[in-house]
């Protein structure tokens, strides 16, 4: 495992990542209940999302990449974001965080690398709490969040319907 992780780098997401990030997210839209979006996006439709995560401030987009076949091109293995928790001003010091990995990138520690980079960046920001909603069941995501000190604060039962069934969402909180 260590040799696989040595070439993985985490950096700020940029405009040229948009197509790959959209493709990665669309996998989760099409094939999983992880997101409650039900229609795939074009890169142009996802552009406002990308632009809502600047290089600094509390709302970040970090991507994990590795070289493709020892060349200069980079493959995006996953990404993490911190986004506004709720739109009202008093929520300004709270963020909602998430991690998405390419289907073949799981179990390599990439989610851990992404969250470590995100929380390191947020340590310099005026952020008090981070929240994460995890569609159930999702043991890997639950373990990742607990590893980073998130604690379960409640579950919304059958809050979303996708693929002809209802899904629960467990909510987790982390003090920053």
Coordinates of C-alpha atoms in Angstrom, one line a residue:
X1 CA 0.0 0.0 0.0
X2 CA 2.8 2.5 0.8
X3 CA 4.3 2.3 -2.7
X4 CA 0.9 3.2 -4.2
X5 CA 0.5 6.2 -2.0
X6 CA 3.9 7.7 -2.6
X7 CA 2.9 9.3 -5.9
X8 CA -0.5 10.5 -4.9
X9 CA -0.6 14.3 -4.4
X10 CA -3.3 16.5 -3.0
X11 CA -3.7 20.0 -4.4
X12 CA -6.3 22.7 -4.9
X13 CA -8.9 21.9 -7.5
X14 CA -8.7 24.0 -10.7
X15 CA -10.7 24.8 -13.8
X16 CA -8.9 22.2 -15.9
X17 CA -10.2 19.5 -13.5
X18 CA -13.8 20.2 -14.2
X19 CA -14.5 17.5 -16.8
X20 CA -12.8 14.8 -14.7
X21 CA -14.5 15.9 -11.5
X22 CA -17.9 15.9 -13.3
X23 CA -17.3 12.4 -14.6
X24 CA -16.4 11.2 -11.1
X25 CA -19.5 12.7 -9.5
X26 CA -21.7 11.4 -12.3
X27 CA -20.7 7.9 -11.4
X28 CA -22.2 8.4 -8.0
X29 CA -25.3 10.1 -9.4
X30 CA -25.9 7.2 -11.9
X31 CA -24.8 4.2 -9.8
X32 CA -25.1 4.8 -6.1
X33 CA -27.3 6.3 -3.4
X34 CA -24.3 8.2 -2.0
X35 CA -25.6 11.5 -3.5
X36 CA -29.3 12.2 -3.8
X37 CA -28.8 14.0 -7.2
X38 CA -30.7 11.8 -9.7
X39 CA -29.7 13.4 -13.1
X40 CA -26.1 13.5 -14.4
X41 CA -24.4 16.9 -15.0
X42 CA -22.5 18.4 -17.9
X43 CA -19.2 20.1 -17.0
X44 CA -20.8 23.4 -17.8
X45 CA -23.7 22.7 -15.3
X46 CA -21.0 21.9 -12.6
X47 CA -19.0 25.1 -13.3
X48 CA -20.8 27.2 -10.6
X49 CA -20.1 24.4 -8.1
X50 CA -16.4 24.5 -9.0
X51 CA -16.2 28.3 -8.8
X52 CA -17.9 28.3 -5.4
X53 CA -14.7 26.7 -4.0
X54 CA -11.9 29.3 -4.2
X55 CA -8.3 28.8 -3.3
X56 CA -8.7 30.3 0.1
X57 CA -11.4 30.7 2.7
X58 CA -13.6 28.2 4.4
X59 CA -15.1 26.6 1.2
X60 CA -12.4 24.5 -0.4
X61 CA -12.0 21.9 -3.2
X62 CA -9.0 19.6 -2.9
X63 CA -8.2 16.9 -5.4
X64 CA -6.0 13.8 -5.2
X65 CA -4.0 13.0 -8.3
X66 CA -1.4 10.6 -9.5
X67 CA 0.6 10.4 -12.7
X68 CA -0.8 8.3 -15.5
X69 CA 1.6 5.7 -16.7
X70 CA 4.6 7.6 -15.3
X71 CA 3.9 10.5 -17.7
X72 CA 3.1 14.1 -17.1
X73 CA -0.7 13.7 -17.2
X74 CA -2.5 13.4 -13.9
X75 CA -5.4 11.2 -13.0
X76 CA -7.9 12.5 -10.5
X77 CA -8.4 9.8 -7.9
X78 CA -10.9 11.7 -5.7
X79 CA -11.8 15.1 -4.2
X80 CA -13.0 16.6 -1.0
X81 CA -15.0 19.8 -0.4
X82 CA -16.0 22.1 2.4
X83 CA -19.2 24.0 1.5
X84 CA -21.6 26.3 3.2
X85 CA -23.6 24.3 5.8
X86 CA -26.7 26.5 5.5
X87 CA -27.3 29.8 3.7
X88 CA -28.2 32.0 6.7
X89 CA -25.4 34.2 8.0
X90 CA -25.2 32.8 11.5
X91 CA -24.2 29.4 10.0
X92 CA -21.1 31.0 8.5
X93 CA -18.6 29.3 10.8
X94 CA -20.0 25.8 10.0
X95 CA -19.2 23.8 6.8
X96 CA -20.5 20.7 5.3
X97 CA -17.7 18.4 4.1
X98 CA -17.7 15.4 1.7
X99 CA -15.3 13.1 0.0
X100 CA -15.8 11.3 -3.4
X101 CA -13.3 8.7 -4.7
X102 CA -12.9 7.3 -8.2
X103 CA -14.4 3.7 -8.1
X104 CA -11.0 2.1 -8.4
X105 CA -9.3 4.3 -5.8
X106 CA -10.9 3.0 -2.6
X107 CA -8.9 1.3 0.2
X108 CA -5.7 3.1 -0.6
X109 CA -5.8 5.8 2.0
X110 CA -6.8 8.5 -0.5
X111 CA -9.8 9.6 1.5
X112 CA -7.6 10.1 4.5
X113 CA -5.1 12.1 2.5
X114 CA -7.8 14.3 1.2
X115 CA -9.4 15.0 4.5
X116 CA -6.1 15.6 6.2
X117 CA -5.3 18.3 3.5
X118 CA -8.7 19.8 3.9
X119 CA -8.7 20.0 7.7
X120 CA -5.1 21.4 7.6
X121 CA -6.3 24.2 5.3
X122 CA -9.4 24.8 7.4
X123 CA -7.3 25.1 10.6
X124 CA -6.3 28.6 9.4
X125 CA -9.9 29.7 8.7
X126 CA -12.7 31.0 11.0
X127 CA -14.6 27.6 11.0
X128 CA -16.0 26.2 14.2
X129 CA -17.8 23.0 13.1
X130 CA -17.8 20.6 10.2
X131 CA -20.8 18.4 9.3
X132 CA -21.2 15.4 7.1
X133 CA -24.3 13.6 5.9
X134 CA -23.7 9.9 5.0
X135 CA -26.4 8.0 3.1
X136 CA -26.8 4.6 4.8
X137 CA -25.4 2.1 4.7
X138 CA -21.8 3.3 4.0
X139 CA -19.4 1.6 6.4
X140 CA -16.3 3.0 4.7
X141 CA -17.4 6.6 4.9
X142 CA -18.5 6.1 8.5
X143 CA -15.1 4.7 9.4
X144 CA -13.3 7.6 7.6
X145 CA -15.4 10.3 9.4
X146 CA -15.0 8.6 12.9
X147 CA -11.2 8.4 12.3
X148 CA -11.2 12.2 11.9
X149 CA -13.1 12.7 15.1
X150 CA -16.6 13.1 13.8
X151 CA -19.3 11.9 16.1
X152 CA -22.8 10.7 15.1
X153 CA -25.4 13.3 16.1
X154 CA -28.5 11.7 14.5
X155 CA -30.1 10.0 11.6
X156 CA -32.8 11.2 9.2
X157 CA -34.9 8.1 8.5
X158 CA -36.0 7.5 4.9
X159 CA -35.2 11.1 4.0
X160 CA -34.4 10.5 0.3
X161 CA -35.8 8.3 -2.5
X162 CA -33.6 7.0 -5.2
X163 CA -33.6 3.8 -7.3
X164 CA -37.1 3.1 -6.1
X165 CA -36.4 3.0 -2.4
X166 CA -35.9 5.2 0.6
X167 CA -32.5 5.9 2.2
X168 CA -31.5 7.1 5.6
X169 CA -28.8 9.8 6.1
X170 CA -26.7 9.7 9.3
X171 CA -25.3 13.1 10.3
X172 CA -21.9 13.5 11.9
X173 CA -20.3 16.6 13.5
X174 CA -16.7 17.5 14.1
X175 CA -15.4 20.4 16.2
X176 CA -12.6 22.4 14.5

